[in-house]
mmCIF file with all atom_site columns, C-alpha atoms in Angstrom:
data_model
loop_
_atom_site.group_PDB
_atom_site.id
_atom_site.type_symbol
_atom_site.label_atom_id
_atom_site.label_alt_id
_atom_site.label_comp_id
_atom_site.label_asym_id
_atom_site.label_entity_id
_atom_site.label_seq_id
_atom_site.pdbx_PDB_ins_code
_atom_site.Cartn_x
_atom_site.Cartn_y
_atom_site.Cartn_z
_atom_site.occupancy
_atom_site.B_iso_or_equiv
_atom_site.pdbx_formal_charge
_atom_site.auth_seq_id
_atom_site.auth_comp_id
_atom_site.auth_asym_id
_atom_site.auth_atom_id
_atom_site.pdbx_PDB_model_num
ATOM 1   C CA . SER A 1 1   ? -0.062  25.116  19.716  1.00 0.00 ? 1   SER A CA 1
ATOM 2   C CA . LEU A 1 2   ? 2.050   25.895  22.775  1.00 0.00 ? 2   LEU A CA 1
ATOM 3   C CA . HIS A 1 3   ? 2.810   29.628  22.803  1.00 0.00 ? 3   HIS A CA 1
ATOM 4   C CA . PHE A 1 4   ? 5.508   31.095  25.043  1.00 0.00 ? 4   PHE A CA 1
ATOM 5   C CA . ILE A 1 5   ? 8.649   33.172  24.650  1.00 0.00 ? 5   ILE A CA 1
ATOM 6   C CA . SER A 1 6   ? 11.413  30.615  24.133  1.00 0.00 ? 6   SER A CA 1
ATOM 7   C CA . HIS A 1 7   ? 14.366  32.516  25.628  1.00 0.00 ? 7   HIS A CA 1
ATOM 8   C CA . GLN A 1 8   ? 12.318  33.371  28.754  1.00 0.00 ? 8   GLN A CA 1
ATOM 9   C CA . SER A 1 9   ? 10.790  29.934  29.239  1.00 0.00 ? 9   SER A CA 1
ATOM 10  C CA . GLY A 1 10  ? 13.896  28.304  30.714  1.00 0.00 ? 10  GLY A CA 1
ATOM 11  C CA . ILE A 1 11  ? 13.543  25.199  28.513  1.00 0.00 ? 11  ILE A CA 1
ATOM 12  C CA . THR A 1 12  ? 16.801  23.227  28.631  1.00 0.00 ? 12  THR A CA 1
ATOM 13  C CA . ASN A 1 13  ? 18.186  20.843  26.024  1.00 0.00 ? 13  ASN A CA 1
ATOM 14  C CA . ALA A 1 14  ? 16.547  18.003  27.959  1.00 0.00 ? 14  ALA A CA 1
ATOM 15  C CA . GLY A 1 15  ? 13.221  19.845  27.712  1.00 0.00 ? 15  GLY A CA 1
ATOM 16  C CA . TRP A 1 16  ? 13.581  20.344  23.962  1.00 0.00 ? 16  TRP A CA 1
ATOM 17  C CA . ALA A 1 17  ? 14.513  16.636  23.650  1.00 0.00 ? 17  ALA A CA 1
ATOM 18  C CA . ALA A 1 18  ? 11.251  15.793  25.432  1.00 0.00 ? 18  ALA A CA 1
ATOM 19  C CA . PHE A 1 19  ? 9.328   17.994  22.966  1.00 0.00 ? 19  PHE A CA 1
ATOM 20  C CA . SER A 1 20  ? 11.144  16.288  20.112  1.00 0.00 ? 20  SER A CA 1
ATOM 21  C CA . LYS A 1 21  ? 10.169  12.841  21.448  1.00 0.00 ? 21  LYS A CA 1
ATOM 22  C CA . LEU A 1 22  ? 6.576   14.044  21.898  1.00 0.00 ? 22  LEU A CA 1
ATOM 23  C CA . LEU A 1 23  ? 6.423   15.079  18.238  1.00 0.00 ? 23  LEU A CA 1
ATOM 24  C CA . CYS A 1 24  ? 8.308   12.077  16.851  1.00 0.00 ? 24  CYS A CA 1
ATOM 25  C CA . ASP A 1 25  ? 9.301   9.171   19.081  1.00 0.00 ? 25  ASP A CA 1
ATOM 26  C CA . PRO A 1 26  ? 11.797  7.145   17.022  1.00 0.00 ? 26  PRO A CA 1
ATOM 27  C CA . SER A 1 27  ? 11.994  4.179   19.431  1.00 0.00 ? 27  SER A CA 1
ATOM 28  C CA . SER A 1 28  ? 9.686   2.075   17.222  1.00 0.00 ? 28  SER A CA 1
ATOM 29  C CA . ILE A 1 29  ? 7.382   2.477   14.229  1.00 0.00 ? 29  ILE A CA 1
ATOM 30  C CA . GLU A 1 30  ? 4.373   2.215   16.530  1.00 0.00 ? 30  GLU A CA 1
ATOM 31  C CA . SER A 1 31  ? 5.789   4.885   18.856  1.00 0.00 ? 31  SER A CA 1
ATOM 32  C CA . THR A 1 32  ? 6.400   7.181   15.894  1.00 0.00 ? 32  THR A CA 1
ATOM 33  C CA . TYR A 1 33  ? 2.864   6.560   14.664  1.00 0.00 ? 33  TYR A CA 1
ATOM 34  C CA . LEU A 1 34  ? 1.449   7.334   18.124  1.00 0.00 ? 34  LEU A CA 1
ATOM 35  C CA . SER A 1 35  ? 3.488   10.561  18.469  1.00 0.00 ? 35  SER A CA 1
ATOM 36  C CA . ASN A 1 36  ? 1.729   13.924  18.363  1.00 0.00 ? 36  ASN A CA 1
ATOM 37  C CA . HIS A 1 37  ? 0.795   15.027  14.830  1.00 0.00 ? 37  HIS A CA 1
ATOM 38  C CA . ASN A 1 38  ? -1.436  17.953  15.862  1.00 0.00 ? 38  ASN A CA 1
ATOM 39  C CA . ILE A 1 39  ? 0.781   20.576  17.514  1.00 0.00 ? 39  ILE A CA 1
ATOM 40  C CA . GLY A 1 40  ? 1.747   23.216  14.955  1.00 0.00 ? 40  GLY A CA 1
ATOM 41  C CA . THR A 1 41  ? 3.687   25.717  17.086  1.00 0.00 ? 41  THR A CA 1
ATOM 42  C CA . ILE A 1 42  ? 5.925   25.499  20.131  1.00 0.00 ? 42  ILE A CA 1
ATOM 43  C CA . GLY A 1 43  ? 7.277   28.781  21.454  1.00 0.00 ? 43  GLY A CA 1
ATOM 44  C CA . GLU A 1 44  ? 6.779   32.110  19.715  1.00 0.00 ? 44  GLU A CA 1
ATOM 45  C CA . HIS A 1 45  ? 4.581   32.425  16.671  1.00 0.00 ? 45  HIS A CA 1
ATOM 46  C CA . GLU A 1 46  ? 7.619   32.615  14.355  1.00 0.00 ? 46  GLU A CA 1
ATOM 47  C CA . MET A 1 47  ? 9.328   29.834  16.368  1.00 0.00 ? 47  MET A CA 1
ATOM 48  C CA . LEU A 1 48  ? 12.673  31.672  16.291  1.00 0.00 ? 48  LEU A CA 1
ATOM 49  C CA . GLY A 1 49  ? 13.860  30.092  19.540  1.00 0.00 ? 49  GLY A CA 1
ATOM 50  C CA . THR A 1 50  ? 12.575  26.617  18.668  1.00 0.00 ? 50  THR A CA 1
ATOM 51  C CA . PRO A 1 51  ? 15.300  24.142  17.585  1.00 0.00 ? 51  PRO A CA 1
ATOM 52  C CA . PHE A 1 52  ? 15.395  23.258  13.886  1.00 0.00 ? 52  PHE A CA 1
ATOM 53  C CA . ASN A 1 53  ? 14.597  19.524  14.257  1.00 0.00 ? 53  ASN A CA 1
ATOM 54  C CA . ILE A 1 54  ? 11.472  20.385  16.261  1.00 0.00 ? 54  ILE A CA 1
ATOM 55  C CA . ARG A 1 55  ? 10.432  23.033  13.708  1.00 0.00 ? 55  ARG A CA 1
ATOM 56  C CA . ARG A 1 56  ? 10.586  20.365  10.978  1.00 0.00 ? 56  ARG A CA 1
ATOM 57  C CA . TYR A 1 57  ? 8.156   18.156  12.879  1.00 0.00 ? 57  TYR A CA 1
ATOM 58  C CA . LEU A 1 58  ? 5.908   21.134  13.589  1.00 0.00 ? 58  LEU A CA 1
ATOM 59  C CA . ASP A 1 59  ? 5.939   22.061  9.877   1.00 0.00 ? 59  ASP A CA 1
ATOM 60  C CA . LEU A 1 60  ? 4.866   18.509  9.006   1.00 0.00 ? 60  LEU A CA 1
ATOM 61  C CA . ASN A 1 61  ? 2.042   18.742  11.547  1.00 0.00 ? 61  ASN A CA 1
ATOM 62  C CA . GLU A 1 62  ? 0.976   22.123  10.203  1.00 0.00 ? 62  GLU A CA 1
ATOM 63  C CA . LEU A 1 63  ? 1.107   21.294  6.492   1.00 0.00 ? 63  LEU A CA 1
ATOM 64  C CA . LEU A 1 64  ? -0.161  17.695  6.425   1.00 0.00 ? 64  LEU A CA 1
ATOM 65  C CA . ASP A 1 65  ? -3.101  15.851  7.904   1.00 0.00 ? 65  ASP A CA 1
ATOM 66  C CA . ARG A 1 66  ? -2.378  13.537  10.839  1.00 0.00 ? 66  ARG A CA 1
ATOM 67  C CA . ARG A 1 67  ? -2.080  10.384  8.742   1.00 0.00 ? 67  ARG A CA 1
ATOM 68  C CA . HIS A 1 68  ? 0.415   11.798  6.276   1.00 0.00 ? 68  HIS A CA 1
ATOM 69  C CA . ALA A 1 69  ? 2.419   13.583  8.973   1.00 0.00 ? 69  ALA A CA 1
ATOM 70  C CA . ALA A 1 70  ? 2.774   10.174  10.646  1.00 0.00 ? 70  ALA A CA 1
ATOM 71  C CA . ILE A 1 71  ? 3.867   8.567   7.349   1.00 0.00 ? 71  ILE A CA 1
ATOM 72  C CA . HIS A 1 72  ? 6.559   11.208  6.814   1.00 0.00 ? 72  HIS A CA 1
ATOM 73  C CA . LYS A 1 73  ? 7.830   10.893  10.370  1.00 0.00 ? 73  LYS A CA 1
ATOM 74  C CA . ILE A 1 74  ? 7.967   7.096   10.083  1.00 0.00 ? 74  ILE A CA 1
ATOM 75  C CA . LEU A 1 75  ? 9.919   7.293   6.834   1.00 0.00 ? 75  LEU A CA 1
ATOM 76  C CA . LYS A 1 76  ? 12.290  9.885   8.313   1.00 0.00 ? 76  LYS A CA 1
ATOM 77  C CA . SER A 1 77  ? 12.878  8.065   11.610  1.00 0.00 ? 77  SER A CA 1
ATOM 78  C CA . HIS A 1 78  ? 13.035  4.478   10.350  1.00 0.00 ? 78  HIS A CA 1
ATOM 79  C CA . PRO A 1 79  ? 15.241  4.111   7.269   1.00 0.00 ? 79  PRO A CA 1
ATOM 80  C CA . ASP A 1 80  ? 14.891  0.311   7.357   1.00 0.00 ? 80  ASP A CA 1
ATOM 81  C CA . LEU A 1 81  ? 11.282  -0.663  8.023   1.00 0.00 ? 81  LEU A CA 1
ATOM 82  C CA . ASP A 1 82  ? 10.969  -3.905  9.979   1.00 0.00 ? 82  ASP A CA 1
ATOM 83  C CA . MET A 1 83  ? 8.240   -6.039  8.405   1.00 0.00 ? 83  MET A CA 1
ATOM 84  C CA . GLU A 1 84  ? 8.514   -8.946  10.828  1.00 0.00 ? 84  GLU A CA 1
ATOM 85  C CA . PRO A 1 85  ? 5.750   -7.712  13.203  1.00 0.00 ? 85  PRO A CA 1
ATOM 86  C CA . PHE A 1 86  ? 3.335   -7.903  10.252  1.00 0.00 ? 86  PHE A CA 1
ATOM 87  C CA . PHE A 1 87  ? 4.109   -11.565 9.484   1.00 0.00 ? 87  PHE A CA 1
ATOM 88  C CA . GLN A 1 88  ? 1.498   -12.733 11.995  1.00 0.00 ? 88  GLN A CA 1
ATOM 89  C CA . TRP A 1 89  ? -1.168  -11.693 9.454   1.00 0.00 ? 89  TRP A CA 1
ATOM 90  C CA . LYS A 1 90  ? 0.672   -13.543 6.699   1.00 0.00 ? 90  LYS A CA 1
ATOM 91  C CA . LEU A 1 91  ? 0.126   -12.070 3.222   1.00 0.00 ? 91  LEU A CA 1
ATOM 92  C CA . LYS A 1 92  ? -3.224  -10.485 4.148   1.00 0.00 ? 92  LYS A CA 1
ATOM 93  C CA . LEU A 1 93  ? -1.443  -7.291  5.178   1.00 0.00 ? 93  LEU A CA 1
ATOM 94  C CA . LEU A 1 94  ? 0.720   -7.027  2.060   1.00 0.00 ? 94  LEU A CA 1
ATOM 95  C CA . PRO A 1 95  ? -1.874  -4.986  0.074   1.00 0.00 ? 95  PRO A CA 1
ATOM 96  C CA . ALA A 1 96  ? -2.131  -2.555  3.000   1.00 0.00 ? 96  ALA A CA 1
ATOM 97  C CA . VAL A 1 97  ? 1.655   -2.109  3.000   1.00 0.00 ? 97  VAL A CA 1
ATOM 98  C CA . ILE A 1 98  ? 1.617   -1.422  -0.745  1.00 0.00 ? 98  ILE A CA 1
ATOM 99  C CA . ASN A 1 99  ? -1.221  1.096   -0.298  1.00 0.00 ? 99  ASN A CA 1
ATOM 100 C CA . TRP A 1 100 ? 0.710   2.743   2.529   1.00 0.00 ? 100 TRP A CA 1
ATOM 101 C CA . PHE A 1 101 ? 3.704   3.320   0.247   1.00 0.00 ? 101 PHE A CA 1
ATOM 102 C CA . GLN A 1 102 ? 1.446   4.585   -2.558  1.00 0.00 ? 102 GLN A CA 1
ATOM 103 C CA . SER A 1 103 ? -0.167  7.014   -0.146  1.00 0.00 ? 103 SER A CA 1
ATOM 104 C CA . ALA A 1 104 ? 3.258   8.200   0.986   1.00 0.00 ? 104 ALA A CA 1
ATOM 105 C CA . ARG A 1 105 ? 4.357   8.684   -2.632  1.00 0.00 ? 105 ARG A CA 1
ATOM 106 C CA . SER A 1 106 ? 1.252   10.670  -3.572  1.00 0.00 ? 106 SER A CA 1
ATOM 107 C CA . ARG A 1 107 ? 1.556   13.034  -0.596  1.00 0.00 ? 107 ARG A CA 1
ATOM 108 C CA . MET A 1 108 ? 5.277   13.594  -1.180  1.00 0.00 ? 108 MET A CA 1
ATOM 109 C CA . VAL A 1 109 ? 4.584   14.694  -4.723  1.00 0.00 ? 109 VAL A CA 1
ATOM 110 C CA . ALA A 1 110 ? 1.861   17.035  -3.492  1.00 0.00 ? 110 ALA A CA 1
ATOM 111 C CA . ASN A 1 111 ? 3.845   18.560  -0.612  1.00 0.00 ? 111 ASN A CA 1
ATOM 112 C CA . ASP A 1 112 ? 7.127   20.046  -1.776  1.00 0.00 ? 112 ASP A CA 1
ATOM 113 C CA . LEU A 1 113 ? 6.946   22.749  0.884   1.00 0.00 ? 113 LEU A CA 1
ATOM 114 C CA . ILE A 1 114 ? 9.010   20.956  3.501   1.00 0.00 ? 114 ILE A CA 1
ATOM 115 C CA . GLY A 1 115 ? 12.217  20.941  1.487   1.00 0.00 ? 115 GLY A CA 1
ATOM 116 C CA . GLU A 1 116 ? 15.206  18.678  1.181   1.00 0.00 ? 116 GLU A CA 1
ATOM 117 C CA . SER A 1 117 ? 13.931  16.097  3.645   1.00 0.00 ? 117 SER A CA 1
ATOM 118 C CA . ILE A 1 118 ? 11.041  15.306  1.317   1.00 0.00 ? 118 ILE A CA 1
ATOM 119 C CA . GLN A 1 119 ? 13.330  15.201  -1.743  1.00 0.00 ? 119 GLN A CA 1
ATOM 120 C CA . SER A 1 120 ? 15.595  12.564  -0.212  1.00 0.00 ? 120 SER A CA 1
ATOM 121 C CA . GLN A 1 121 ? 12.620  10.556  1.052   1.00 0.00 ? 121 GLN A CA 1
ATOM 122 C CA . ARG A 1 122 ? 10.978  10.684  -2.380  1.00 0.00 ? 122 ARG A CA 1
ATOM 123 C CA . GLN A 1 123 ? 14.148  9.422   -4.052  1.00 0.00 ? 123 GLN A CA 1
ATOM 124 C CA . ASN A 1 124 ? 14.528  6.577   -1.553  1.00 0.00 ? 124 ASN A CA 1
ATOM 125 C CA . LEU A 1 125 ? 10.870  5.559   -1.469  1.00 0.00 ? 125 LEU A CA 1
ATOM 126 C CA . PRO A 1 126 ? 10.861  3.067   -4.416  1.00 0.00 ? 126 PRO A CA 1
ATOM 127 C CA . SER A 1 127 ? 13.845  1.153   -3.029  1.00 0.00 ? 127 SER A CA 1
ATOM 128 C CA . ARG A 1 128 ? 12.320  1.152   0.460   1.00 0.00 ? 128 ARG A CA 1
ATOM 129 C CA . GLU A 1 129 ? 9.052   -0.181  -0.951  1.00 0.00 ? 129 GLU A CA 1
ATOM 130 C CA . LEU A 1 130 ? 10.886  -2.957  -2.800  1.00 0.00 ? 130 LEU A CA 1
ATOM 131 C CA . SER A 1 131 ? 12.852  -3.727  0.352   1.00 0.00 ? 131 SER A CA 1
ATOM 132 C CA . ALA A 1 132 ? 9.625   -4.058  2.366   1.00 0.00 ? 132 ALA A CA 1
ATOM 133 C CA . LEU A 1 133 ? 8.065   -6.338  -0.280  1.00 0.00 ? 133 LEU A CA 1
ATOM 134 C CA . TYR A 1 134 ? 11.243  -8.410  -0.407  1.00 0.00 ? 134 TYR A CA 1
ATOM 135 C CA . LYS A 1 135 ? 11.144  -8.826  3.378   1.00 0.00 ? 135 LYS A CA 1
ATOM 136 C CA . PHE A 1 136 ? 7.571   -10.102 3.128   1.00 0.00 ? 136 PHE A CA 1
ATOM 137 C CA . VAL A 1 137 ? 8.458   -12.622 0.419   1.00 0.00 ? 137 VAL A CA 1
ATOM 138 C CA . ARG A 1 138 ? 11.652  -13.674 2.157   1.00 0.00 ? 138 ARG A CA 1
ATOM 139 C CA . GLY A 1 139 ? 9.898   -13.989 5.517   1.00 0.00 ? 139 GLY A CA 1
ATOM 140 C CA . MET A 1 140 ? 7.171   -16.244 4.124   1.00 0.00 ? 140 MET A CA 1
ATOM 141 C CA . PRO A 1 141 ? 8.564   -18.170 1.145   1.00 0.00 ? 141 PRO A CA 1
ATOM 142 C CA . ALA A 1 142 ? 6.163   -21.097 1.488   1.00 0.00 ? 142 ALA A CA 1
ATOM 143 C CA . LEU A 1 143 ? 3.127   -18.807 1.450   1.00 0.00 ? 143 LEU A CA 1
ATOM 144 C CA . THR A 1 144 ? 4.471   -16.900 -1.531  1.00 0.00 ? 144 THR A CA 1
ATOM 145 C CA . VAL A 1 145 ? 4.999   -20.075 -3.571  1.00 0.00 ? 145 VAL A CA 1
ATOM 146 C CA . ILE A 1 146 ? 1.620   -21.463 -2.520  1.00 0.00 ? 146 ILE A CA 1
ATOM 147 C CA . SER A 1 147 ? -0.040  -18.174 -3.450  1.00 0.00 ? 147 SER A CA 1
ATOM 148 C CA . TYR A 1 148 ? 1.630   -18.273 -6.869  1.00 0.00 ? 148 TYR A CA 1
ATOM 149 C CA . TRP A 1 149 ? 0.294   -21.763 -7.597  1.00 0.00 ? 149 TRP A CA 1
ATOM 150 C CA . GLN A 1 150 ? -3.121  -20.916 -6.137  1.00 0.00 ? 150 GLN A CA 1
ATOM 151 C CA . GLN A 1 151 ? -3.304  -18.007 -8.581  1.00 0.00 ? 151 GLN A CA 1
ATOM 152 C CA . GLN A 1 152 ? -2.345  -20.331 -11.434 1.00 0.00 ? 152 GLN A CA 1
ATOM 153 C CA . VAL A 1 153 ? -5.181  -22.709 -10.468 1.00 0.00 ? 153 VAL A CA 1
ATOM 154 C CA . ILE A 1 154 ? -7.630  -19.784 -10.232 1.00 0.00 ? 154 ILE A CA 1
ATOM 155 C CA . ASN A 1 155 ? -6.586  -18.603 -13.714 1.00 0.00 ? 155 ASN A CA 1
ATOM 156 C CA . ILE A 1 156 ? -7.031  -22.094 -15.165 1.00 0.00 ? 156 ILE A CA 1
ATOM 157 C CA . GLN A 1 157 ? -10.460 -22.458 -13.535 1.00 0.00 ? 157 GLN A CA 1
ATOM 158 C CA . ALA A 1 158 ? -11.495 -19.066 -14.936 1.00 0.00 ? 158 ALA A CA 1
ATOM 159 C CA . ARG A 1 159 ? -10.378 -20.099 -18.429 1.00 0.00 ? 159 ARG A CA 1
ATOM 160 C CA . ARG A 1 160 ? -12.295 -23.371 -18.049 1.00 0.00 ? 160 ARG A CA 1
ATOM 161 C CA . ARG A 1 161 ? -15.463 -21.458 -17.025 1.00 0.00 ? 161 ARG A CA 1
ATOM 162 C CA . ARG A 1 162 ? -15.093 -19.131 -20.031 1.00 0.00 ? 162 ARG A CA 1
ATOM 163 C CA . LEU A 1 163 ? -14.745 -22.149 -22.354 1.00 0.00 ? 163 LEU A CA 1
ATOM 164 C CA . ASP A 1 164 ? -17.826 -23.761 -20.769 1.00 0.00 ? 164 ASP A CA 1
ATOM 165 C CA . VAL A 1 165 ? -19.817 -20.578 -21.333 1.00 0.00 ? 165 VAL A CA 1
ATOM 166 C CA . GLU A 1 166 ? -18.606 -20.370 -24.935 1.00 0.00 ? 166 GLU A CA 1
ATOM 167 C CA . GLU A 1 167 ? -19.516 -24.024 -25.484 1.00 0.00 ? 167 GLU A CA 1
ATOM 168 C CA . GLU A 1 168 ? -23.032 -23.506 -24.064 1.00 0.00 ? 168 GLU A CA 1
ATOM 169 C CA . THR A 1 169 ? -23.474 -20.413 -26.237 1.00 0.00 ? 169 THR A CA 1
ATOM 170 C CA . ALA A 1 170 ? -22.439 -22.404 -29.306 1.00 0.00 ? 170 ALA A CA 1
ATOM 171 C CA . TRP A 1 171 ? -24.892 -25.200 -28.459 1.00 0.00 ? 171 TRP A CA 1
ATOM 172 C CA . VAL A 1 172 ? -27.707 -22.673 -28.013 1.00 0.00 ? 172 VAL A CA 1
ATOM 173 C CA . ARG A 1 173 ? -26.939 -21.157 -31.434 1.00 0.00 ? 173 ARG A CA 1
ATOM 174 C CA . LEU A 1 174 ? -26.906 -24.628 -32.946 1.00 0.00 ? 174 LEU A CA 1
ATOM 175 C CA . GLY A 1 175 ? -30.288 -25.485 -31.475 1.00 0.00 ? 175 GLY A CA 1
ATOM 176 C CA . GLY A 1 176 ? -29.334 -27.419 -28.364 1.00 0.00 ? 176 GLY A CA 1
ATOM 177 C CA . ARG A 1 177 ? -27.144 -30.310 -27.328 1.00 0.00 ? 177 ARG A CA 1
ATOM 178 C CA . PRO A 1 178 ? -27.514 -33.590 -29.257 1.00 0.00 ? 178 PRO A CA 1
ATOM 179 C CA . ARG A 1 179 ? -29.418 -36.328 -27.440 1.00 0.00 ? 179 ARG A CA 1
ATOM 180 C CA . ASP A 1 180 ? -28.542 -39.125 -29.793 1.00 0.00 ? 180 ASP A CA 1
ATOM 181 C CA . GLU A 1 181 ? -26.747 -39.805 -33.088 1.00 0.00 ? 181 GLU A CA 1
ATOM 182 C CA . ARG A 1 182 ? -29.562 -38.392 -35.255 1.00 0.00 ? 182 ARG A CA 1
ATOM 183 C CA . ASN A 1 183 ? -29.448 -35.082 -33.365 1.00 0.00 ? 183 ASN A CA 1
ATOM 184 C CA . VAL A 1 184 ? -25.705 -34.876 -33.896 1.00 0.00 ? 184 VAL A CA 1
ATOM 185 C CA . GLU A 1 185 ? -26.213 -35.174 -37.663 1.00 0.00 ? 185 GLU A CA 1
ATOM 186 C CA . PHE A 1 186 ? -29.067 -32.647 -37.526 1.00 0.00 ? 186 PHE A CA 1
ATOM 187 C CA . ILE A 1 187 ? -26.909 -30.148 -35.616 1.00 0.00 ? 187 ILE A CA 1
ATOM 188 C CA . GLN A 1 188 ? -23.990 -30.679 -38.003 1.00 0.00 ? 188 GLN A CA 1
ATOM 189 C CA . ILE A 1 189 ? -26.297 -29.954 -40.960 1.00 0.00 ? 189 ILE A CA 1
ATOM 190 C CA . GLY A 1 190 ? -27.569 -26.841 -39.157 1.00 0.00 ? 190 GLY A CA 1
ATOM 191 C CA . ALA A 1 191 ? -24.036 -25.698 -38.508 1.00 0.00 ? 191 ALA A CA 1
ATOM 192 C CA . LYS A 1 192 ? -23.164 -26.103 -42.215 1.00 0.00 ? 192 LYS A CA 1
ATOM 193 C CA . ARG A 1 193 ? -26.200 -24.035 -43.218 1.00 0.00 ? 193 ARG A CA 1
ATOM 194 C CA . MET A 1 194 ? -25.230 -21.284 -40.733 1.00 0.00 ? 194 MET A CA 1
ATOM 195 C CA . ARG A 1 195 ? -21.724 -21.147 -42.193 1.00 0.00 ? 195 ARG A CA 1
ATOM 196 C CA . GLN A 1 196 ? -23.117 -20.875 -45.737 1.00 0.00 ? 196 GLN A CA 1
ATOM 197 C CA . GLU A 1 197 ? -25.332 -17.906 -44.794 1.00 0.00 ? 197 GLU A CA 1
#
């Protein structure tokens, strides 16, 4: 906290703009993330002389932990999240992006204290999440299609393994795999007896 008497401090509009940038630098997502999320008070304890936009950032810092204050500031400062910097990691980062939005959603539900800013962000969050996912898919169509078919192959292999296990279980119940024609007849007779019981 930075305590001083606002009207006696001589802070100009340029000074308040510098405080605003310190608390939430909107020049990029990374800059917003690296902004200060710890300071809870600038000026007097009641912050009467502190500009409203700065008080909002200070309230976020005061009410939320660092991580969630950063999430709220990113969502507030960047209405259209640019996913292109994440493409270098291909689809590996997609689950982290989804978790990030889920974390944002859970904290918005839990923190109604900050007012109308949170309400509008909460309403826009699902469409922003879909937009981010769409940008990933659109930015890497070949990987998305390959991933779809890879998943299909994985599902088929899993089904094949389950069938193999079921087949082995059936052979064990029947007394083992046949080694020649006589064993096949023996196993078929055993199977008939099991069905009759």
